[in-house]
Short mmCIF file of C-alpha atoms and ligand atoms in Angstrom, two decimals:
data_model
loop_
_atom_site.label_atom_id
_atom_site.label_comp_id
_atom_site.label_asym_id
_atom_site.label_seq_id
_atom_site.Cartn_x
_atom_site.Cartn_y
_atom_site.Cartn_z
CA MET K 27 8.85 -8.42 24.82
CA LYS K 28 6.59 -9.95 22.29
CA VAL K 29 4.53 -8.31 19.41
CA VAL K 30 1.90 -9.96 17.31
CA THR K 31 2.01 -8.50 13.85
CA VAL K 32 -1.12 -8.79 11.52
CA VAL K 33 -0.76 -8.73 7.71
CA GLY K 34 -2.88 -9.98 4.94
CA ALA K 35 -2.70 -7.79 1.98
CA ARG K 36 -0.01 -7.10 -0.63
CA PRO K 37 1.04 -3.63 0.54
CA GLN K 38 1.59 -4.73 4.13
CA PHE K 39 3.97 -7.57 3.16
CA VAL K 40 6.07 -4.75 1.81
CA LYS K 41 5.62 -2.49 4.79
CA ALA K 42 6.20 -5.37 7.34
CA ALA K 43 9.43 -6.71 5.81
CA PRO K 44 11.66 -3.94 6.92
CA VAL K 45 9.97 -3.51 10.34
CA SER K 46 10.10 -7.36 10.91
CA ARG K 47 13.85 -7.52 10.22
CA ALA K 48 14.41 -4.48 12.77
CA LEU K 49 12.21 -6.14 15.46
CA ALA K 50 14.53 -9.29 15.05
CA ALA K 51 17.82 -7.14 15.23
CA ALA K 52 16.39 -5.60 18.63
CA GLY K 53 15.83 -9.15 19.97
CA VAL K 54 11.79 -8.56 19.95
CA ALA K 55 9.79 -11.88 19.42
CA GLU K 56 7.31 -11.48 16.80
CA TYR K 57 4.65 -13.76 16.15
CA LEU K 58 3.24 -13.28 12.51
CA VAL K 59 -0.44 -13.56 11.52
CA HIS K 60 -1.43 -13.69 7.79
CA THR K 61 -5.16 -13.07 7.70
CA GLY K 62 -5.40 -14.71 4.29
CA GLN K 63 -6.97 -11.69 2.75
CA HIS K 64 -4.58 -11.92 -0.29
CA TYR K 65 -3.86 -15.83 -1.05
CA ASP K 66 -2.75 -16.11 -4.55
CA ASP K 67 1.00 -16.95 -5.16
CA ALA K 68 1.21 -13.70 -7.09
CA MET K 69 -0.49 -11.38 -4.41
CA SER K 70 1.10 -13.08 -1.49
CA ALA K 71 3.60 -15.83 -1.49
CA VAL K 72 5.94 -14.26 -3.93
CA PHE K 73 6.37 -11.18 -1.63
CA PHE K 74 7.28 -13.43 1.22
CA ARG K 75 9.93 -15.01 -1.02
CA GLU K 76 11.39 -11.70 -2.60
CA LEU K 77 11.33 -9.88 0.79
CA SER K 78 12.70 -12.70 2.73
CA ILE K 79 9.68 -12.47 5.21
CA ARG K 80 9.67 -15.71 7.24
CA GLU K 81 6.50 -17.85 7.03
CA PRO K 82 3.66 -16.59 9.03
CA ASP K 83 3.05 -18.43 12.30
CA VAL K 84 -0.35 -18.66 11.51
CA ASN K 85 -2.76 -18.25 8.18
CA LEU K 86 -6.18 -17.48 9.08
CA GLU K 87 -7.27 -18.27 5.51
CA ILE K 88 -10.04 -15.65 5.37
CA GLY K 89 -9.89 -15.05 1.51
CA SER K 90 -12.35 -12.80 -0.22
CA GLY K 91 -15.84 -11.64 0.74
CA GLY K 92 -17.84 -8.51 1.62
CA HIS K 93 -16.34 -6.01 4.19
CA ALA K 94 -18.49 -7.51 7.00
CA VAL K 95 -17.82 -11.06 6.25
CA GLN K 96 -13.98 -10.75 5.56
CA THR K 97 -13.63 -8.35 8.54
CA ALA K 98 -15.74 -10.41 11.25
CA GLY K 99 -13.89 -13.38 9.96
CA MET K 100 -10.53 -12.14 10.57
CA MET K 101 -11.62 -10.90 14.09
CA SER K 102 -13.10 -14.30 15.09
CA GLY K 103 -9.85 -15.94 13.98
CA LEU K 104 -7.49 -13.53 15.40
CA ASP K 105 -9.38 -13.31 18.93
CA PRO K 106 -8.13 -16.69 20.08
CA VAL K 107 -4.53 -16.22 18.81
CA LEU K 108 -4.34 -13.20 20.84
CA ALA K 109 -5.75 -14.85 23.90
CA SER K 110 -3.01 -17.68 23.59
CA GLU K 111 -0.02 -15.34 22.70
CA ALA K 112 -0.77 -12.52 25.06
CA PRO K 113 1.50 -10.00 23.33
CA ASP K 114 2.61 -6.90 24.74
CA CYS K 115 1.37 -5.06 21.70
CA VAL K 116 -0.27 -5.76 18.13
CA LEU K 117 1.41 -4.18 15.09
CA VAL K 118 -0.83 -3.31 12.26
CA TYR K 119 -0.05 -1.59 8.97
CA GLY K 120 -1.91 0.72 6.47
CA ASP K 121 -5.51 0.80 5.73
CA THR K 122 -6.94 -2.44 4.70
CA ASN K 123 -9.77 -4.97 6.36
CA SER K 124 -6.97 -6.89 7.89
CA THR K 125 -5.57 -3.62 9.69
CA LEU K 126 -9.10 -2.79 10.98
CA ALA K 127 -9.61 -6.46 12.19
CA GLY K 128 -6.28 -6.60 13.77
CA ALA K 129 -6.82 -3.10 15.65
CA LEU K 130 -10.31 -3.87 16.99
CA THR K 131 -9.56 -7.30 17.99
CA ALA K 132 -6.54 -6.28 19.91
CA ALA K 133 -8.26 -2.96 21.42
CA LYS K 134 -11.06 -4.91 22.68
CA ARG K 135 -8.69 -7.29 24.44
CA GLY K 136 -7.02 -4.34 25.98
CA ILE K 137 -3.73 -5.09 24.19
CA PRO K 138 -2.06 -1.78 23.15
CA VAL K 139 -2.15 -1.39 19.20
CA ALA K 140 0.60 0.22 17.24
CA HIS K 141 -0.27 1.47 13.98
CA VAL K 142 2.43 1.77 11.03
CA GLU K 143 1.11 4.37 8.29
CA ALA K 144 -1.14 6.11 10.93
CA GLY K 145 -2.46 9.74 10.01
CA LEU K 146 -3.09 9.28 6.50
CA ARG K 147 -6.57 10.64 5.09
CA SER K 148 -8.18 11.12 1.75
CA PHE K 149 -11.25 12.95 3.70
CA ASP K 150 -13.68 10.63 1.59
CA ARG K 151 -15.43 8.42 3.92
CA GLY K 152 -16.92 6.80 0.87
CA MET K 153 -13.61 4.90 0.56
CA PRO K 154 -13.45 1.54 2.63
CA GLU K 155 -9.76 2.32 3.38
CA GLU K 156 -10.60 5.74 4.87
CA ILE K 157 -13.01 4.04 7.27
CA ASN K 158 -10.38 1.68 8.01
CA ARG K 159 -7.64 4.10 8.97
CA VAL K 160 -9.70 6.56 11.00
CA VAL K 161 -11.04 3.70 13.20
CA THR K 162 -7.57 2.15 13.47
CA ASP K 163 -5.94 5.41 14.61
CA HIS K 164 -8.65 6.15 17.09
CA VAL K 165 -8.04 2.92 18.83
CA SER K 166 -4.39 2.84 18.52
CA ALA K 167 -1.83 3.39 21.62
CA LEU K 168 1.07 4.08 19.31
CA LEU K 169 0.76 6.00 15.83
CA PHE K 170 3.64 5.80 13.66
CA ALA K 171 3.07 8.74 11.26
CA PRO K 172 5.19 8.83 7.97
CA THR K 173 5.04 12.63 7.46
CA ASP K 174 4.27 15.85 9.06
CA VAL K 175 0.93 16.15 7.09
CA ALA K 176 0.04 12.79 8.84
CA VAL K 177 1.05 14.12 12.31
CA ALA K 178 -1.19 17.34 11.46
CA ASN K 179 -4.14 15.09 10.41
CA LEU K 180 -4.09 13.39 13.64
CA ALA K 181 -3.99 16.41 15.80
CA ARG K 182 -6.99 17.78 13.99
CA GLU K 183 -8.95 14.73 15.25
CA GLY K 184 -7.54 15.18 18.74
CA ILE K 185 -5.05 12.44 18.51
CA VAL K 186 -1.79 13.80 19.96
CA ALA K 187 -0.67 11.33 22.62
CA GLY K 188 1.10 8.52 21.29
CA VAL K 189 2.04 9.95 18.05
CA HIS K 190 5.53 9.62 16.63
CA ARG K 191 6.70 10.88 13.29
CA THR K 192 8.87 8.14 11.98
CA GLY K 193 9.27 8.64 8.21
CA ASP K 194 8.12 6.02 5.76
CA VAL K 195 8.77 2.28 5.96
CA MET K 196 7.86 1.83 2.20
CA PHE K 197 10.84 4.00 1.55
CA ASP K 198 13.01 1.42 3.56
CA ALA K 199 11.60 -1.22 1.45
CA ILE K 200 12.36 0.41 -1.86
CA ARG K 201 15.88 1.53 -0.84
CA GLU K 202 16.59 -1.98 0.08
CA SER K 203 15.36 -3.69 -2.90
CA LEU K 204 15.85 -1.29 -5.77
CA PRO K 205 19.37 -2.42 -6.61
CA ARG K 206 18.12 -5.91 -6.92
CA ALA K 207 15.11 -4.99 -8.80
CA ARG K 208 17.33 -3.17 -11.36
CA THR K 209 19.28 -6.08 -12.11
CA GLY K 210 16.54 -8.58 -12.19
CA ASP K 211 14.15 -9.82 -14.69
CA SER K 212 12.33 -7.00 -16.62
CA ALA K 213 8.78 -7.73 -17.48
CA ALA K 214 8.76 -4.85 -19.97
CA ALA K 215 11.85 -5.95 -21.87
CA ARG K 216 10.20 -9.47 -22.26
CA LEU K 217 7.39 -7.56 -23.93
CA GLY K 218 9.67 -5.75 -26.36
CA LEU K 219 9.29 -2.45 -24.38
CA ALA K 220 12.27 -0.32 -23.92
CA PRO K 221 12.78 2.02 -21.06
CA ARG K 222 10.78 5.35 -21.19
CA THR K 223 8.70 4.23 -24.31
CA TYR K 224 5.99 2.72 -22.19
CA ALA K 225 3.48 3.77 -19.29
CA VAL K 226 2.72 1.58 -16.29
CA ALA K 227 -0.87 1.55 -14.99
CA THR K 228 -2.39 -0.12 -11.91
CA VAL K 229 -6.34 0.01 -10.96
CA HIS K 230 -7.84 -1.73 -8.24
CA ARG K 231 -10.12 0.82 -6.12
CA ALA K 232 -13.63 -0.09 -5.58
CA ALA K 233 -14.52 3.53 -6.89
CA ASN K 234 -12.96 2.47 -10.20
CA THR K 235 -13.96 -1.03 -10.62
CA GLY K 236 -17.54 -0.98 -9.24
CA THR K 237 -19.84 -0.44 -12.18
CA ARG K 238 -19.32 -0.62 -15.85
CA GLU K 239 -19.33 3.08 -16.26
CA ASP K 240 -16.55 3.32 -13.66
CA LEU K 241 -14.52 0.75 -15.60
CA HIS K 242 -15.19 2.45 -18.93
CA ALA K 243 -13.88 5.60 -17.76
CA VAL K 244 -10.72 4.40 -16.08
CA LEU K 245 -9.96 2.33 -19.30
CA ALA K 246 -10.57 5.31 -21.34
CA CYS K 247 -7.84 7.28 -19.30
CA LEU K 248 -5.39 4.44 -20.25
CA GLY K 249 -6.37 4.68 -23.71
CA ALA K 250 -5.43 8.24 -23.68
CA VAL K 251 -1.86 7.47 -23.32
CA ALA K 252 -0.09 7.68 -26.73
CA MET K 253 2.36 4.67 -25.96
CA PRO K 254 1.90 1.25 -24.75
CA VAL K 255 0.50 0.90 -21.21
CA LEU K 256 1.79 -2.14 -19.16
CA PHE K 257 -0.99 -3.07 -16.91
CA PRO K 258 -0.62 -5.70 -14.30
CA VAL K 259 -4.29 -6.53 -13.82
CA HIS K 260 -5.25 -6.80 -9.93
CA PRO K 261 -7.67 -9.85 -9.47
CA ARG K 262 -10.50 -7.47 -8.60
CA THR K 263 -10.07 -5.68 -11.81
CA GLN K 264 -9.66 -8.84 -13.70
CA GLU K 265 -13.01 -10.08 -12.22
CA ALA K 266 -14.73 -6.68 -12.95
CA LEU K 267 -13.66 -6.55 -16.48
CA GLY K 268 -14.94 -10.09 -17.13
CA ARG K 269 -18.12 -9.26 -15.35
CA VAL K 270 -18.96 -6.20 -17.50
CA GLY K 271 -17.53 -7.66 -20.71
CA LEU K 272 -15.34 -4.51 -21.55
CA ALA K 273 -12.37 -5.10 -23.93
CA LEU K 274 -9.10 -3.14 -23.19
CA PRO K 275 -7.98 -0.21 -25.27
CA ALA K 276 -5.45 -1.25 -28.06
CA ASN K 277 -2.40 0.30 -26.55
CA VAL K 278 -3.19 -1.48 -23.05
CA VAL K 279 -0.82 -4.58 -22.66
CA PRO K 280 -2.48 -6.78 -19.70
CA VAL K 281 -0.12 -8.86 -17.59
CA ALA K 282 -0.74 -10.83 -14.40
CA PRO K 283 0.19 -9.05 -11.04
CA LEU K 284 3.88 -8.55 -10.85
CA SER K 285 6.00 -9.36 -8.00
CA TYR K 286 7.48 -6.42 -5.85
CA LEU K 287 10.94 -6.66 -7.60
CA ALA K 288 9.31 -6.87 -11.07
CA MET K 289 6.94 -4.11 -10.37
CA LEU K 290 9.77 -1.79 -9.00
CA ARG K 291 11.76 -2.39 -12.20
CA VAL K 292 8.99 -1.44 -14.64
CA MET K 293 8.04 1.51 -12.67
CA ALA K 294 11.65 2.85 -12.42
CA GLU K 295 11.96 2.51 -16.30
CA ALA K 296 8.48 3.93 -17.21
CA HIS K 297 7.90 7.21 -18.94
CA VAL K 298 4.79 7.89 -16.73
CA ILE K 299 2.69 5.72 -14.21
CA LEU K 300 -1.16 5.91 -14.14
CA THR K 301 -2.73 4.53 -10.70
CA ASP K 302 -5.17 4.46 -8.12
CA SER K 303 -2.86 2.87 -5.65
CA GLY K 304 -1.70 4.83 -2.63
CA GLY K 305 1.65 2.89 -2.49
CA VAL K 306 2.47 3.18 -6.24
CA GLN K 307 2.02 7.09 -6.08
CA LYS K 308 4.87 7.22 -3.39
CA GLU K 309 6.97 4.98 -5.25
CA ALA K 310 6.56 6.83 -8.51
CA PHE K 311 7.72 9.91 -6.50
CA TRP K 312 10.62 8.24 -4.97
CA LEU K 313 11.63 6.79 -8.46
CA GLY K 314 11.47 10.08 -10.10
CA VAL K 315 8.59 9.16 -12.66
CA PRO K 316 5.85 11.39 -13.12
CA CYS K 317 2.43 9.91 -11.69
CA ILE K 318 -1.32 10.60 -12.71
CA THR K 319 -3.45 9.71 -9.95
CA LEU K 320 -6.98 8.15 -11.13
CA ARG K 321 -8.85 9.55 -8.11
CA GLU K 322 -10.12 13.10 -6.99
CA GLU K 323 -7.99 13.03 -3.80
CA THR K 324 -4.94 11.48 -2.43
CA GLU K 325 -3.38 10.78 0.90
CA TRP K 326 0.10 11.61 -0.24
CA THR K 327 -0.42 15.56 -0.82
CA GLU K 328 3.15 16.09 -0.72
CA THR K 329 3.50 14.30 -4.31
CA VAL K 330 0.98 16.64 -5.72
CA ALA K 331 2.29 19.92 -4.16
CA SER K 332 5.82 18.98 -5.72
CA GLY K 333 4.41 18.77 -9.16
CA TRP K 334 5.19 15.11 -9.50
CA ASN K 335 1.71 13.66 -9.21
CA THR K 336 -1.56 15.07 -10.79
CA LEU K 337 -5.03 14.10 -9.74
CA VAL K 338 -7.44 13.61 -12.73
CA GLY K 339 -10.21 11.35 -11.31
CA ALA K 340 -11.20 8.79 -13.85
CA ASP K 341 -11.42 11.49 -16.65
CA PRO K 342 -9.79 10.90 -20.13
CA VAL K 343 -9.92 14.61 -20.94
CA ARG K 344 -8.08 15.67 -17.77
CA THR K 345 -5.61 12.58 -17.93
CA ALA K 346 -4.82 13.90 -21.60
CA ALA K 347 -4.07 17.21 -20.32
CA ALA K 348 -1.94 15.87 -17.65
CA LEU K 349 -0.04 13.81 -20.23
CA ALA K 350 0.50 16.88 -22.28
CA GLN K 351 2.16 18.84 -19.34
CA PRO K 352 5.97 19.09 -19.51
CA ALA K 353 7.81 16.79 -17.33
CA PRO K 354 8.37 18.18 -13.66
CA ASP K 355 11.71 19.71 -12.70
CA PRO K 356 13.84 16.96 -11.07
CA ALA K 357 15.38 19.70 -8.95
CA ALA K 358 12.11 20.70 -7.59
CA ARG K 359 11.46 16.85 -6.03
CA PRO K 360 12.23 16.95 -2.49
CA GLU K 361 14.98 14.46 -1.49
CA PRO K 362 13.57 11.61 0.20
CA GLU K 363 14.54 11.49 3.86
CA GLY K 364 15.97 8.80 5.77
CA GLY K 365 15.56 5.16 4.88
CA SER K 366 15.69 4.09 8.28
CA ALA K 367 11.89 4.53 9.46
CA ALA K 368 11.62 0.79 10.54
CA ALA K 369 14.54 1.24 13.01
CA VAL K 370 12.82 4.32 14.30
CA VAL K 371 9.36 2.51 14.55
CA VAL K 372 11.20 -0.47 16.60
CA ARG K 373 13.09 1.74 18.94
CA THR K 374 10.14 3.89 19.83
CA LEU K 375 8.11 0.77 20.33
CA VAL K 376 10.63 -1.02 22.62
CA ASP K 377 11.43 2.18 24.49
CA VAL K 378 7.51 3.02 25.13
CA LEU K 379 6.60 -0.55 26.08
CA ALA K 380 9.67 -0.82 28.16
CA ALA K 381 8.39 2.27 30.01
CA GLY K 382 4.95 0.79 30.21
CA GLY K 383 3.33 3.60 28.58
CA ARG K 384 3.13 5.93 25.94
C1 UD1 O 17 -7.22 -4.51 -0.51
C2 UD1 O 17 -7.42 -3.36 0.43
C3 UD1 O 17 -6.66 -2.23 -0.26
C4 UD1 O 17 -5.28 -2.44 -0.89
C5 UD1 O 17 -5.28 -3.56 -1.57
C6 UD1 O 17 -3.86 -3.89 -2.20
C7 UD1 O 17 -9.27 -3.16 2.06
C8 UD1 O 17 -10.56 -2.71 2.06
N1 UD1 O 17 -8.80 -3.00 0.66
O1 UD1 O 17 -7.89 -4.16 -1.66
O2 UD1 O 17 -6.69 -1.04 0.76
O3 UD1 O 17 -4.69 -1.40 -1.44
O4 UD1 O 17 -6.04 -4.75 -1.01
O5 UD1 O 17 -4.09 -4.80 -3.33
O6 UD1 O 17 -8.69 -4.07 2.81
N2 UD1 O 17 -8.37 -11.54 -4.91
C9 UD1 O 17 -7.75 -12.87 -5.57
N3 UD1 O 17 -6.59 -13.12 -5.07
C10 UD1 O 17 -5.85 -12.58 -4.09
C11 UD1 O 17 -6.69 -11.50 -3.22
C12 UD1 O 17 -7.78 -11.03 -3.87
O7 UD1 O 17 -8.48 -13.11 -6.43
O8 UD1 O 17 -5.01 -13.08 -3.63
C13 UD1 O 17 -9.80 -11.22 -5.46
C14 UD1 O 17 -11.00 -11.64 -4.72
O9 UD1 O 17 -11.76 -12.08 -5.49
C15 UD1 O 17 -11.48 -10.50 -4.00
C16 UD1 O 17 -10.93 -9.34 -4.79
O10 UD1 O 17 -9.72 -9.68 -5.40
O11 UD1 O 17 -12.79 -10.43 -3.92
C17 UD1 O 17 -10.63 -8.07 -4.01
O12 UD1 O 17 -9.80 -8.28 -3.00
P1 UD1 O 17 -9.95 -7.85 -1.19
O13 UD1 O 17 -8.85 -8.35 -0.55
O14 UD1 O 17 -11.25 -7.67 -0.92
O15 UD1 O 17 -9.55 -6.29 -1.73
P2 UD1 O 17 -8.33 -5.53 -2.53
O16 UD1 O 17 -9.45 -4.83 -3.82
O17 UD1 O 17 -7.37 -6.31 -3.02
#
């Protein structure tokens, strides 16, 4: 049995790491394709090193570009690889252009697509990631849904066959890595920031970085925090800030993108986290740190329902109101389940492929 895994962007390296290990443990041959969507050491190679992911078998070196150029380049690069590798299945993760390219190329070749993190929806079709998720789910033969909400979202779109609720592979990743992260280097301590005396912020969504007004609003949200804000700056955001010439608020401390372990450490010790990332919202929840989400909607509605995540758009007034709220009750935080989602994914994949169906 052989799978081709397609990854390309930072969050996918985190998700693929526990699944790749589970594939190896189950004796499934894995051919690893890196699309090259993320290519800097800080955005890519450091994740491979820290998470002990083996070298990709091929890097398509697509790099950055418009959505059409990026996605089409990945598809053109991937097609001959799928032709020569002839896998039983193509495994894709999440919602990036690399996910979409992997899913479409495989589906057009008649190779079953397995989607890890299926069924997430923001219900905002203006988000490139939402288009990627919807299309990927509709061409997938196996849909590994992390939560009941994700399963219900798929059912609402008529997708019931091939859906398996597996738990969340990002929880496997954090569970495996947190002990190492806690004893490692602290980017906050190096800056003189003691635990719980600072916030952490990340911003990279197109909706928050597209125009000067978008950036101005999101920076005003960070400026509303009455403590230093450790701000690992995504390259897209760095480029946008330079382009529009906006200065950061005085309390914001910019740093280069952090590695996975360094990011876990600063998040675990933060007072509050502000973000427009999907993954960071969940990590905050699992770490028991209140999260303020700089978007109008979230795919992770469970985090909001439990009181640990507050949606504020990119509105500094709503951000200030959320910051003024009392901390949520730790007893109200549902216990994270499992920590063996990767094993469930691989067991299901092997059983289904061995049976030759869904
Ligand atoms: C992508 C994903 C998003 C995911 C995010 C995680 C899509 C549509 N979006 O967004 O779902 O949450 O990754 O980071 O696939 N750049 C560098 N160095 C790098 C990578 C990117 O400088 O290693 C710059 C490039 O100038 C590029 C810009 O960042 O134009 C944006 O990169 P891109 O891959 O297009 O999207 P992300 O914003 O990273």
